[in-house]
Tab-separated table of C-alpha atoms in Angstrom:
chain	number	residue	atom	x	y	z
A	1	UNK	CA	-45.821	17.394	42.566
A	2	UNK	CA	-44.823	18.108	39.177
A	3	UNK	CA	-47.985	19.026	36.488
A	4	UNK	CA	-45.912	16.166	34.139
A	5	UNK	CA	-44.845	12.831	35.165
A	6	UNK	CA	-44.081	9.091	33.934
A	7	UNK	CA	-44.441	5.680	35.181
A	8	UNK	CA	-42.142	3.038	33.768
A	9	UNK	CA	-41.723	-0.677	35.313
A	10	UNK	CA	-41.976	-3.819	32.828
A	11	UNK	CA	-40.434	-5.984	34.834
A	12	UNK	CA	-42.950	-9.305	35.224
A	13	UNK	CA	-43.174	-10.611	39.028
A	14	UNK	CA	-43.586	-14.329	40.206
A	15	UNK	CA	-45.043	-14.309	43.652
A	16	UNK	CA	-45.856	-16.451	46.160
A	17	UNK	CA	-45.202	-20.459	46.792
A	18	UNK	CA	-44.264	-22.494	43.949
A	19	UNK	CA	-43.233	-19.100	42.049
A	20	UNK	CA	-39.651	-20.501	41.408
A	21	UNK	CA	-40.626	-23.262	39.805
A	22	UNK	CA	-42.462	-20.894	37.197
A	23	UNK	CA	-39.108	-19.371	36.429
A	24	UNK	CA	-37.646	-21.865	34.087
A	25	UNK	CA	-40.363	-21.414	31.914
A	26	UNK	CA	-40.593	-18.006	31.768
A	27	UNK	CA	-37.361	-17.734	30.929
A	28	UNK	CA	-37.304	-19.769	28.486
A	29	UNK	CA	-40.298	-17.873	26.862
A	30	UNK	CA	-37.816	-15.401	26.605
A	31	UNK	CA	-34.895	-17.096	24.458
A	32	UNK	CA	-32.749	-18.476	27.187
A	33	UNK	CA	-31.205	-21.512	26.510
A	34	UNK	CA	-27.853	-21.438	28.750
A	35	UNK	CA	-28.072	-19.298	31.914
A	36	UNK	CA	-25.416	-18.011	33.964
A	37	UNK	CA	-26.333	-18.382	37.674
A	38	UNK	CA	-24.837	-15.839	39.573
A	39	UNK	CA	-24.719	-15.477	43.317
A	40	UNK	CA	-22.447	-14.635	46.591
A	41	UNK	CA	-20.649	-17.567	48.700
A	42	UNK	CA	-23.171	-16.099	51.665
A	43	UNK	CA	-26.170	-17.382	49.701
A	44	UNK	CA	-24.349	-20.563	48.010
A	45	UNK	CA	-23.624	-22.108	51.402
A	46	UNK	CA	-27.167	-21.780	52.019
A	47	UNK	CA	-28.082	-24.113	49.762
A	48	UNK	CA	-30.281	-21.863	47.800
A	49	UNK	CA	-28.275	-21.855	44.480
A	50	UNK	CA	-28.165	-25.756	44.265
A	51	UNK	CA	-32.321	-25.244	44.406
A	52	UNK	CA	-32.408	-22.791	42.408
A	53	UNK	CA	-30.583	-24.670	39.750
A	54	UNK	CA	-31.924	-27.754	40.610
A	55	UNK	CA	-35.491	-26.445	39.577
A	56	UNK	CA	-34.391	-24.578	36.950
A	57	UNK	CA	-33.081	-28.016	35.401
A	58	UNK	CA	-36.289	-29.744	36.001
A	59	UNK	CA	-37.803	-27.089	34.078
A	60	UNK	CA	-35.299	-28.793	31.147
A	61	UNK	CA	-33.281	-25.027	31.347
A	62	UNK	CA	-30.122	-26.239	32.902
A	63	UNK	CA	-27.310	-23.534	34.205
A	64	UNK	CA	-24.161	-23.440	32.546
A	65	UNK	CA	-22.429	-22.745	35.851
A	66	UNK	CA	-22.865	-21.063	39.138
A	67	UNK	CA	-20.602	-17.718	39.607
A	68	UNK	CA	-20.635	-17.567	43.575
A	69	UNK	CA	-17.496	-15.174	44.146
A	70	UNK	CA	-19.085	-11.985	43.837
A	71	UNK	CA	-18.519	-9.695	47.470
A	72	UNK	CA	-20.468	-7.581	49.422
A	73	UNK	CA	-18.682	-4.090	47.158
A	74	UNK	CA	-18.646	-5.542	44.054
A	75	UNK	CA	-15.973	-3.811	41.374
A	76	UNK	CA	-15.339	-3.394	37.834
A	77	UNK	CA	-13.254	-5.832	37.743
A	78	UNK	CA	-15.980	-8.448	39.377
A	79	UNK	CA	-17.907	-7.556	36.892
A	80	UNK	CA	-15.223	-7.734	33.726
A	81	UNK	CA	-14.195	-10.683	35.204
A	82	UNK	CA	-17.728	-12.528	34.921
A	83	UNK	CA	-18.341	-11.131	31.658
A	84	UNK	CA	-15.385	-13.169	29.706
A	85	UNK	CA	-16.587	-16.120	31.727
A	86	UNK	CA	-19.968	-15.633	30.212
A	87	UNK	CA	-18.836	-15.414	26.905
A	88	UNK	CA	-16.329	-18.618	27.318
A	89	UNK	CA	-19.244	-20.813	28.245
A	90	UNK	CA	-21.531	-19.299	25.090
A	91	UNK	CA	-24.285	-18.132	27.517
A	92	UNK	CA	-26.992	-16.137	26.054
A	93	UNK	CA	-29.091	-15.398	29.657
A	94	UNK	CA	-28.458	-14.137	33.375
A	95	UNK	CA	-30.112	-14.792	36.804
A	96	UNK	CA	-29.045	-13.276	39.593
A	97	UNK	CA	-29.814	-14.800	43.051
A	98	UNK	CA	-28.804	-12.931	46.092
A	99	UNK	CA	-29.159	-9.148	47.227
A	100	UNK	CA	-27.925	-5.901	45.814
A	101	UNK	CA	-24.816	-6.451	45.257
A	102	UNK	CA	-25.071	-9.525	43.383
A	103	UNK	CA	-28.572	-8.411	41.659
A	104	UNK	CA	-25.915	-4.788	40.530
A	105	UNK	CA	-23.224	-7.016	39.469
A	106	UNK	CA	-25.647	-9.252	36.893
A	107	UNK	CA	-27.124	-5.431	35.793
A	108	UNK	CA	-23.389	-4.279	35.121
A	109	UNK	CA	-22.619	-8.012	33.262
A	110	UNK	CA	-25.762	-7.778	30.879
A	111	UNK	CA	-24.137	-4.930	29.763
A	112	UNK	CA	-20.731	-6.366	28.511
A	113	UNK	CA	-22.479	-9.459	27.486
A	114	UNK	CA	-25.290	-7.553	25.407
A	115	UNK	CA	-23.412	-4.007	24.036
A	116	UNK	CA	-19.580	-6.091	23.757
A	117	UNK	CA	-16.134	-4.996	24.870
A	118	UNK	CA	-14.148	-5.730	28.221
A	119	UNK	CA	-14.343	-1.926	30.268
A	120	UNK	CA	-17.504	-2.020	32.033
A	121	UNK	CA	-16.462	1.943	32.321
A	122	UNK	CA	-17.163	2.814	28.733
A	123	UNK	CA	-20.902	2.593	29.632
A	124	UNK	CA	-21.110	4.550	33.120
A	125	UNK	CA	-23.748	7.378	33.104
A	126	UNK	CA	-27.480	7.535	31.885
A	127	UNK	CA	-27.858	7.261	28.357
A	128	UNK	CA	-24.697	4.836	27.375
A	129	UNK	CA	-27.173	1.656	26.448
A	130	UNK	CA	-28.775	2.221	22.914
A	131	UNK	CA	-30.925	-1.410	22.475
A	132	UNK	CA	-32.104	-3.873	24.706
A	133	UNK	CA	-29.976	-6.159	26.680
A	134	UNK	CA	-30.225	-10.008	26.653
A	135	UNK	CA	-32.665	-11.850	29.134
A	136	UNK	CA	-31.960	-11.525	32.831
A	137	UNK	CA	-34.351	-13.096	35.896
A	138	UNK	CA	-33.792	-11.845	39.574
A	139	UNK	CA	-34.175	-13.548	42.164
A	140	UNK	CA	-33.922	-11.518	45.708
A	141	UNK	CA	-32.767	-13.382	48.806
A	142	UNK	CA	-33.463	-10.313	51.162
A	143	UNK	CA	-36.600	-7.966	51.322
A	144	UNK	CA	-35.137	-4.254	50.897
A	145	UNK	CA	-33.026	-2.912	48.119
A	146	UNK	CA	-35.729	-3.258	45.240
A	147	UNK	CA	-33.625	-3.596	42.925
A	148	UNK	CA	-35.517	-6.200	40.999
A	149	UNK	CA	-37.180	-3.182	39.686
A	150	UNK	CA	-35.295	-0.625	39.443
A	151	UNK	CA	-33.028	1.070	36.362
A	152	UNK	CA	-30.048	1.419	38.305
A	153	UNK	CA	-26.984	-0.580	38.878
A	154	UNK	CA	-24.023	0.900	40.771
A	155	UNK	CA	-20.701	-0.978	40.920
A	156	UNK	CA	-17.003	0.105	42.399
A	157	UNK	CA	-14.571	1.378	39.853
A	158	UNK	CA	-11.456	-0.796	40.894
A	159	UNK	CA	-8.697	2.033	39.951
A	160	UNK	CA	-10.167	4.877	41.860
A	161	UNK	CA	-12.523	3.313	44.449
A	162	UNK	CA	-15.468	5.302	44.017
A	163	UNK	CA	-18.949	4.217	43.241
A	164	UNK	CA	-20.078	4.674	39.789
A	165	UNK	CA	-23.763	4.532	38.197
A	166	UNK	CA	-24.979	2.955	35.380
A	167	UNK	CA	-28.210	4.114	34.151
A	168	UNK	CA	-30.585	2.935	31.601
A	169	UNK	CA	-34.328	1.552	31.350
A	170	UNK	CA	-32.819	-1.816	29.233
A	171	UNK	CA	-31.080	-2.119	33.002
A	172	UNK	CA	-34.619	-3.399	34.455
A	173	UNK	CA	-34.479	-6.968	34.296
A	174	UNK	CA	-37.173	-9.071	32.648
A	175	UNK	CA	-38.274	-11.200	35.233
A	176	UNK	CA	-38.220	-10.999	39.052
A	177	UNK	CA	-39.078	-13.830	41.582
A	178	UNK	CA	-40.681	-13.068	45.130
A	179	UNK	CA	-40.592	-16.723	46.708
A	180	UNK	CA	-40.894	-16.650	50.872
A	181	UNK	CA	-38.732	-19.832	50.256
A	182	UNK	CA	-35.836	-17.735	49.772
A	183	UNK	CA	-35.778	-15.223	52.912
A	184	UNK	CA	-37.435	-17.663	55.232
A	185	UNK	CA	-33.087	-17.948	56.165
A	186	UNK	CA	-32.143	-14.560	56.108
A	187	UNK	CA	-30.836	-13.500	59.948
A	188	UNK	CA	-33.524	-11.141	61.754
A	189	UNK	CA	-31.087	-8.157	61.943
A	190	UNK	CA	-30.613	-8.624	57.827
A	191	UNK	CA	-34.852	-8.504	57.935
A	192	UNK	CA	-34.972	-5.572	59.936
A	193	UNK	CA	-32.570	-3.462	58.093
A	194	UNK	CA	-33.234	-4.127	55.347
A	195	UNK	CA	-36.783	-3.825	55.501
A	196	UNK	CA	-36.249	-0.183	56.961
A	197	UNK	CA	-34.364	0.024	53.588
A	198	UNK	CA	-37.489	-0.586	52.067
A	199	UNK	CA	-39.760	1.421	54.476
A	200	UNK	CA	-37.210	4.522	53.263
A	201	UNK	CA	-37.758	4.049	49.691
A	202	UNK	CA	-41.418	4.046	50.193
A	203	UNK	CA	-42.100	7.148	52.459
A	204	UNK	CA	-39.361	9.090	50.569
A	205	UNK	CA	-40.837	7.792	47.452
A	206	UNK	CA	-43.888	9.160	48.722
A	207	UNK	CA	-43.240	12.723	50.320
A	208	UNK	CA	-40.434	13.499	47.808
A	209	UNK	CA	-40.925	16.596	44.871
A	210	UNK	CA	-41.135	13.865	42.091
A	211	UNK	CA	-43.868	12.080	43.643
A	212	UNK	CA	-47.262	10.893	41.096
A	213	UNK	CA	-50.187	9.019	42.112
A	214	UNK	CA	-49.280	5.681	40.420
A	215	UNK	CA	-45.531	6.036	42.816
A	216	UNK	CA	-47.960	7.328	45.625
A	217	UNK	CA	-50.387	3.751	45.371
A	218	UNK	CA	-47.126	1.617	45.282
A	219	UNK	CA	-45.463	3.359	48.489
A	220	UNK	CA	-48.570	3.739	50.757
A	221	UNK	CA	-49.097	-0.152	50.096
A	222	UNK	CA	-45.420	-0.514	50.712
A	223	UNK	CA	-45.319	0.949	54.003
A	224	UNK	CA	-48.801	-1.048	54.993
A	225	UNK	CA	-47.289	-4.294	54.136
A	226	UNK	CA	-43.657	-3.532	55.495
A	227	UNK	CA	-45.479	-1.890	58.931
A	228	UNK	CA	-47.277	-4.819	59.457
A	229	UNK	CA	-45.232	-7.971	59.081
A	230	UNK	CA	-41.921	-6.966	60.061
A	231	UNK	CA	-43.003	-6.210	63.818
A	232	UNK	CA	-44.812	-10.044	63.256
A	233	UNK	CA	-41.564	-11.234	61.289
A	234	UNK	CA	-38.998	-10.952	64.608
A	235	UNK	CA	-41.032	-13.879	66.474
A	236	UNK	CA	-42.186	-16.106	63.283
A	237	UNK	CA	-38.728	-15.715	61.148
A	238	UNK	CA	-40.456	-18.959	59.127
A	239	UNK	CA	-44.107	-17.816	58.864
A	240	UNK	CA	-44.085	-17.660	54.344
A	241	UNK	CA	-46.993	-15.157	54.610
A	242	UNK	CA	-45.041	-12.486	56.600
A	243	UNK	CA	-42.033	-13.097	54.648
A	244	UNK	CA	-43.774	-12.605	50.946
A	245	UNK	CA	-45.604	-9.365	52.546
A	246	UNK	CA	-41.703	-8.048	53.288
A	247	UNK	CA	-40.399	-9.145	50.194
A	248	UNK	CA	-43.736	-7.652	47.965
A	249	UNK	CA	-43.594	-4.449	50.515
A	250	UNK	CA	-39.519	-4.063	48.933
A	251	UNK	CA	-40.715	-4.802	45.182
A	252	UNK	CA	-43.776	-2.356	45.424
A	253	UNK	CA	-41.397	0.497	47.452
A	254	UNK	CA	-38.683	-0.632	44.426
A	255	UNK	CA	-41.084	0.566	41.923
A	256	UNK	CA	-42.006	3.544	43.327
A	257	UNK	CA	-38.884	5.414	44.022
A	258	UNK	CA	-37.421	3.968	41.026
A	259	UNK	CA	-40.276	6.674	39.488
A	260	UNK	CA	-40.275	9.185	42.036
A	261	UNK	CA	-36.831	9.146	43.233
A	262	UNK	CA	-35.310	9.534	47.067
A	263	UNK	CA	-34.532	12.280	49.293
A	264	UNK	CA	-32.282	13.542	51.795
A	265	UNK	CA	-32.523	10.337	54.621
A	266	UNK	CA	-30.778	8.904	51.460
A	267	UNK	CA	-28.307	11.931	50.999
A	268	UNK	CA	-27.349	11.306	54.763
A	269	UNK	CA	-27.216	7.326	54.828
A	270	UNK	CA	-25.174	6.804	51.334
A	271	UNK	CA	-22.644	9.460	53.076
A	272	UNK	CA	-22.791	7.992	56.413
A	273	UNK	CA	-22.377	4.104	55.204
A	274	UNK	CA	-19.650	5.833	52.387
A	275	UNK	CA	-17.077	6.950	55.275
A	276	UNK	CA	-17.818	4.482	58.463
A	277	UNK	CA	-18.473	1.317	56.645
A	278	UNK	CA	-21.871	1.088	57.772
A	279	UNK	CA	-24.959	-0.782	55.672
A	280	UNK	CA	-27.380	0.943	54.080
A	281	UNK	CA	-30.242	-0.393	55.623
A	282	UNK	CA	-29.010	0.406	59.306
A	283	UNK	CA	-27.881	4.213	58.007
A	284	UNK	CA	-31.788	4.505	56.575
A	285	UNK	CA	-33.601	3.464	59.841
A	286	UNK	CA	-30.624	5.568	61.863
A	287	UNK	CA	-32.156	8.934	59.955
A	288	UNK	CA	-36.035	8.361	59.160
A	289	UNK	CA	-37.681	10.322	61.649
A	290	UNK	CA	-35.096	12.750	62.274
A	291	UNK	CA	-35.486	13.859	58.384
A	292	UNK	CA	-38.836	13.717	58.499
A	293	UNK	CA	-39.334	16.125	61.474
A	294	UNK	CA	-36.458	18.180	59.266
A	295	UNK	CA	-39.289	18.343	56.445
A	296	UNK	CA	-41.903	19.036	58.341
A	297	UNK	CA	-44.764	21.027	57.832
A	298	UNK	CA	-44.308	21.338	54.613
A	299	UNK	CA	-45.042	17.259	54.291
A	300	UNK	CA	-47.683	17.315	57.078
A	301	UNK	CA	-50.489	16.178	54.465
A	302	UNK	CA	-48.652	13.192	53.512
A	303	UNK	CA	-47.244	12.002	56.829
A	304	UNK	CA	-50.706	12.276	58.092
A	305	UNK	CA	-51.934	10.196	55.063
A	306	UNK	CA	-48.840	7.367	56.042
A	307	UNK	CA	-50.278	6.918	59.476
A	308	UNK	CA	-53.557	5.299	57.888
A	309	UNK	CA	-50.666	2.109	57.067
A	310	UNK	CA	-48.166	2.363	59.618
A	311	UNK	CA	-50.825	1.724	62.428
A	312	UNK	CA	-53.912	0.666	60.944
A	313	UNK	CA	-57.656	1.708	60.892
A	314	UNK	CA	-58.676	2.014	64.595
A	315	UNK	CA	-55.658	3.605	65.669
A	316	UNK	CA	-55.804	6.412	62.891
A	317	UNK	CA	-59.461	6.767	63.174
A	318	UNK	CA	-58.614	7.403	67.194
A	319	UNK	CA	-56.252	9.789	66.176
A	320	UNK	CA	-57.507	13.690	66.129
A	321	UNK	CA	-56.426	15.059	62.717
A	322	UNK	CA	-54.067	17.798	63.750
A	323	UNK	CA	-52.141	15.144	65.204
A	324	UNK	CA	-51.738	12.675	62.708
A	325	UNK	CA	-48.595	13.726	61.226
A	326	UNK	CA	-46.667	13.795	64.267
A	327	UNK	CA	-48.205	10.113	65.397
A	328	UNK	CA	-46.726	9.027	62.081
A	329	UNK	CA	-43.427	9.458	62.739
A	330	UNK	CA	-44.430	8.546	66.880
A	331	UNK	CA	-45.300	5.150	65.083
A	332	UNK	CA	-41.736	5.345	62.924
A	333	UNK	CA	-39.774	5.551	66.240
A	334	UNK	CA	-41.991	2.799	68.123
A	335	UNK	CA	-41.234	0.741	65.419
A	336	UNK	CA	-37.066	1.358	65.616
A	337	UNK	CA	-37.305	0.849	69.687
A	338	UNK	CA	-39.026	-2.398	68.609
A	339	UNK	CA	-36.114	-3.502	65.954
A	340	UNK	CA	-33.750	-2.075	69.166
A	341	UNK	CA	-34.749	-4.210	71.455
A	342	UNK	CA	-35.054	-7.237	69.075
A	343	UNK	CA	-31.828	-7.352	66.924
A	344	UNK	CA	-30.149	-4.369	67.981
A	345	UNK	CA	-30.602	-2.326	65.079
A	346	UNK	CA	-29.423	1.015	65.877
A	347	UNK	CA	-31.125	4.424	66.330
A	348	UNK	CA	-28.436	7.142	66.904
A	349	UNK	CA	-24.986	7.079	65.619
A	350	UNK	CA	-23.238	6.537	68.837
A	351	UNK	CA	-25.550	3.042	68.746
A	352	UNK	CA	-24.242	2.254	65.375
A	353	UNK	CA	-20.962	2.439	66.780
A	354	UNK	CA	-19.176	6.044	65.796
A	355	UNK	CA	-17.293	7.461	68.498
A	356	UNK	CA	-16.047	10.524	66.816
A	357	UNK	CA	-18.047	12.963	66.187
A	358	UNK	CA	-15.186	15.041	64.642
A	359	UNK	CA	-16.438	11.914	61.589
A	360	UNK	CA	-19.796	14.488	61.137
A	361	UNK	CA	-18.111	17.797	58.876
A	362	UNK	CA	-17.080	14.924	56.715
A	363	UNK	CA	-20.299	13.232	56.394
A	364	UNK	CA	-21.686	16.562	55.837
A	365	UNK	CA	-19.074	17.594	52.989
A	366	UNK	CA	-20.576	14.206	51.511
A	367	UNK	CA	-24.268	14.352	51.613
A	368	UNK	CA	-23.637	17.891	50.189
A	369	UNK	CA	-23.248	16.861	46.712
A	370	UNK	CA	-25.298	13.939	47.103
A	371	UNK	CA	-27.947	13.771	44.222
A	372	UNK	CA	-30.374	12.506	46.350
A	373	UNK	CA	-31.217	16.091	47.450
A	374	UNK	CA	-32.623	17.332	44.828
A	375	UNK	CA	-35.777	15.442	44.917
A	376	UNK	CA	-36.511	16.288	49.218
A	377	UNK	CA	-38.832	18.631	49.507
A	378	UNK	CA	-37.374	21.080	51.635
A	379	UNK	CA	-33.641	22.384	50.806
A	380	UNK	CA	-31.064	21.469	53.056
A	381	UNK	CA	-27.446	24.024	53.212
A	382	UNK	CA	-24.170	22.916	54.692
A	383	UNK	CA	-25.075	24.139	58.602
A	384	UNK	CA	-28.789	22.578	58.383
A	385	UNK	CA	-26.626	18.927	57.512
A	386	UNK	CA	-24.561	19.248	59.734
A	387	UNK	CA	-27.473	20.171	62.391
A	388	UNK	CA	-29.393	16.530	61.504
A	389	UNK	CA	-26.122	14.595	62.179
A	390	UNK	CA	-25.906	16.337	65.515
A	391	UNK	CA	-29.532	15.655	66.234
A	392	UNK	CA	-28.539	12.075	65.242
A	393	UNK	CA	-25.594	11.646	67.855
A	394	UNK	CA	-27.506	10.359	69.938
C-alpha cells in the first residue's frame, strides 16, 4: 500500500423504500427544472421509466421527455445524438435510469450539454473537463457496475469501434438512488453476474497495490453484503431487503475501486468479453479464483481477512489460521457452483461457450496492454497470461 493516498466520492445516496420519491426534491435542490430521462427500451418496457417519471412529477419536477433508445454498446454517436436533443428541449438536468451503459451514456451527455460542441471525442482522456458539469441523478436498475459512483464513463467511438474513456471527477454524478423497487425485476442470471461484477470490484479493490483503509472498509463490507444475500437472492428474487443489500454491496464496492483501482481478473475479463462478446459480469466470476490463486501468497493476509465476510463468524472462527486464505477462495468457488447450478452462470470458458481455444493468444495479446495491470499486485508477462486462460479452459 502506497505511504500517500486519497479518497474522493461526493456523490449523495438515497437508500432504501420510498428513496425515489426523495429524488425530485433533491434534485431540485440542485437547480433542475427540466430533466432529461434517459433509459434503454429493456428497462422502459418494464414500466420503470413511466414510475420514475410519474414520481418525479408528483414531486412538481416533471421530465421533458424520456430518451429510451440507448443499446447495450452505446457509441459516440448515441451520445451526440442525445446531446442536440437535450439542447432542443432547453433541458438544464440528467437522470439516468438503467445500468452501465445507459448510466455511461448520461456521463458522456453531461459533457456536451455542460462544456458545448457536438464531438463527444474532443473530451476523451483524463483531464479534458475544466468546471463542473450540470446536475445529473442515477438511478441503477441492476446491482453491479457501480457506476453511480464512479469517475469514469466509457463509450464506443462509432468510426473506429474501439472503446474510449472519459475521465474526470465532475463525471461523478450528484445524486444516486438505491431503491429495491427497481431490481426486484431484474432476471436471476442478470443478479448473479452482475453481482460477481460487484464481488470483483470489491476483493480487487481490496488486495490491489492502490489499496487505503477508507477503500479497504468499503470493499470488506461489500463482499459481506454481496456474500450474503445473493446466495438468499436466487430463491426470494422479491425479498426488498436482499435486493437493497446487493444493490448497497455494488455502490460501496463502486466506491472503493473507483479509489483503489482493479487488477488483473479485470485485465482478463475486459479482453475476454472484448473478442467473444461475452458480459462483463460472467467474464469476472469466470476468472476470480483462478487470479487469486495466481496472486497468491503474496495476498495471503488479505484473503484471509475476506473470509471473515464471505462466510461469516462461526465458520472463520472454525477455521485454523494457516488456512484461511485458501478457504477464502474455497468459499469463492462454492459460491460460483451455487450461481452454476442456479442460473447457469459459467465457471470455465468452455461453460461460457468458447470452443476455440486457438481464441486464447488473442485474449492474451489483449489483456497485455490492459491498464488494469498495473494496480495487481503481482506482475503478470505474456506466458504467465496465457497460462491463467489455460487454467481457465476448463
Amino acid at each position: 500500500m502506497s505511504r500517500y493516498y486519497d479518497f474522493f466520492c461526493p456523490v449523495k445516496l438515497m437508500a432504501g423504500e420510498q428513496a425515489l420519491e426523495q429524488l425530485a426534491g433533491e434534485l431540485a435542490g440542485l437547480g433542475a427544472r427540466k430533466p432529461l430521462l434517459l433509459t434503454d427500451k429493456g428497462v422502459s418496457g418494464t414500466g420503470l421509466a413511466t414510475l420514475l417519471a410519474g414520481v418525479l412529477a408528483e414531486g412538481e419536477l416533471p421530465v421533458a421527455a424520456i430518451w429510451d433508445e440507448i443499446p447495450a454498446d452505446s457509441s459516440t454517436a448515441v451520445v451526440e445524438r442525445i446531446a442536440a436533443r437535450y439542447r432542443e428541449l432547453g433541458c438544464d438536468s440528467l437522470v439516468a435510469l438503467g445500468g452501465g451503459s445507459v448510466i455511461d451514456t448520461a456521463k458522456a451527455v453531461n459533457i456536451l450539454a455542460s462544456m458545448g460542441g457536438t464531438r463527444l471525442l474532443d473530451y476523451a482522456g483524463a483531464g479534458c473537463l475544466t468546471r463542473p458539469l450540470q446536475p445529473l441523478a442515477v438511478v441503477p436498475t441492476t446491482a453491479g457496475t457501480g457506476s453511480e459512483v464512479t469517475l469514469v464513463a466509457v463509450i464506443k467511438d462509432e468510426a473506429s469501434g474501439r472503446k474510449v474513456p472519459f475521465t474526470s471527477p465532475f463525471l461523478l454524478p450528484q445524486l444516486a438512488v438505491l431503491d429495491p423497487r427497481l431490481t426486484q425485476g431484474l432476471p436471476l442470471n442478470i443478479t448473479a453476474a452482475t453481482a460477481m461484477d460487484a464481488m470483483t470490484h470489491a476483493i480487487e479493490a481490496f488486495i490491489g497495490n492502490a489499496k487505503n483503509p477508507v477503500s479497504d472498509a468499503l470493499a470488506l463490507m461489500a463482499v459481506e453484503k454481496i456474500a450474503n444475500a445473493l446466495p438468499q437472492v436466487l430463491s426470494n428474487p422479491q425479498d426488498k431487503r436482499l435486493r437493497l443489500q446487493l444493490a448497497e454491496g455494488s455502490t460501496l464496492a463502486g466506491m472503493a475501486f473507483s479509489n483503489s483501482m482493479v487488477g488483473l481478473v479485470h485485465a482478463l475479463g475486459h479482453s475476454l468479453g472484448a473478442r467473444c462478446h461475452l458480459p462483463h459480469g460472467l467474464c469476472m466470476n469466470l476468472f476470480l479464483p483462478t487470479v487469486l490463486d495466481y496472486n497468491r501468497p503474496g495476498i495471503d493476509p488479505e484473503l484471509a481477512r475476506l473470509l471473515l465476510p464471505l462466510v461469516g463468524a462461526e465458520r472463520f472462527a472454525a477455521t485454523p489460521a494457516a488456512a484461511r486464505p485458501q478457504a477464502a477462495i474455497e468459499a469463492l468457488q462454492a459460491l460460483r457452483d451455487t450461481l452454476w447450478q442456479a442460473v447457469k452462470l459459467p465457471r470455465t470458458l468452455r461453460e461460457a461457450g468458447v470452443t476455440d481455444k486457438a481464441l486464447l493468444p488473442e485474449i492474451r495479446d489483449l489483456a497485455i496492454n490492459d491498464g488494469a495491470l498495473l494496480y495487481n499486485r503481482k506482475d503478470a508477462d505474456r506466458t504467465q497470461l496465457l497460462g491463467l486462460l489455460e487454467l481457465a479452459w476448463e
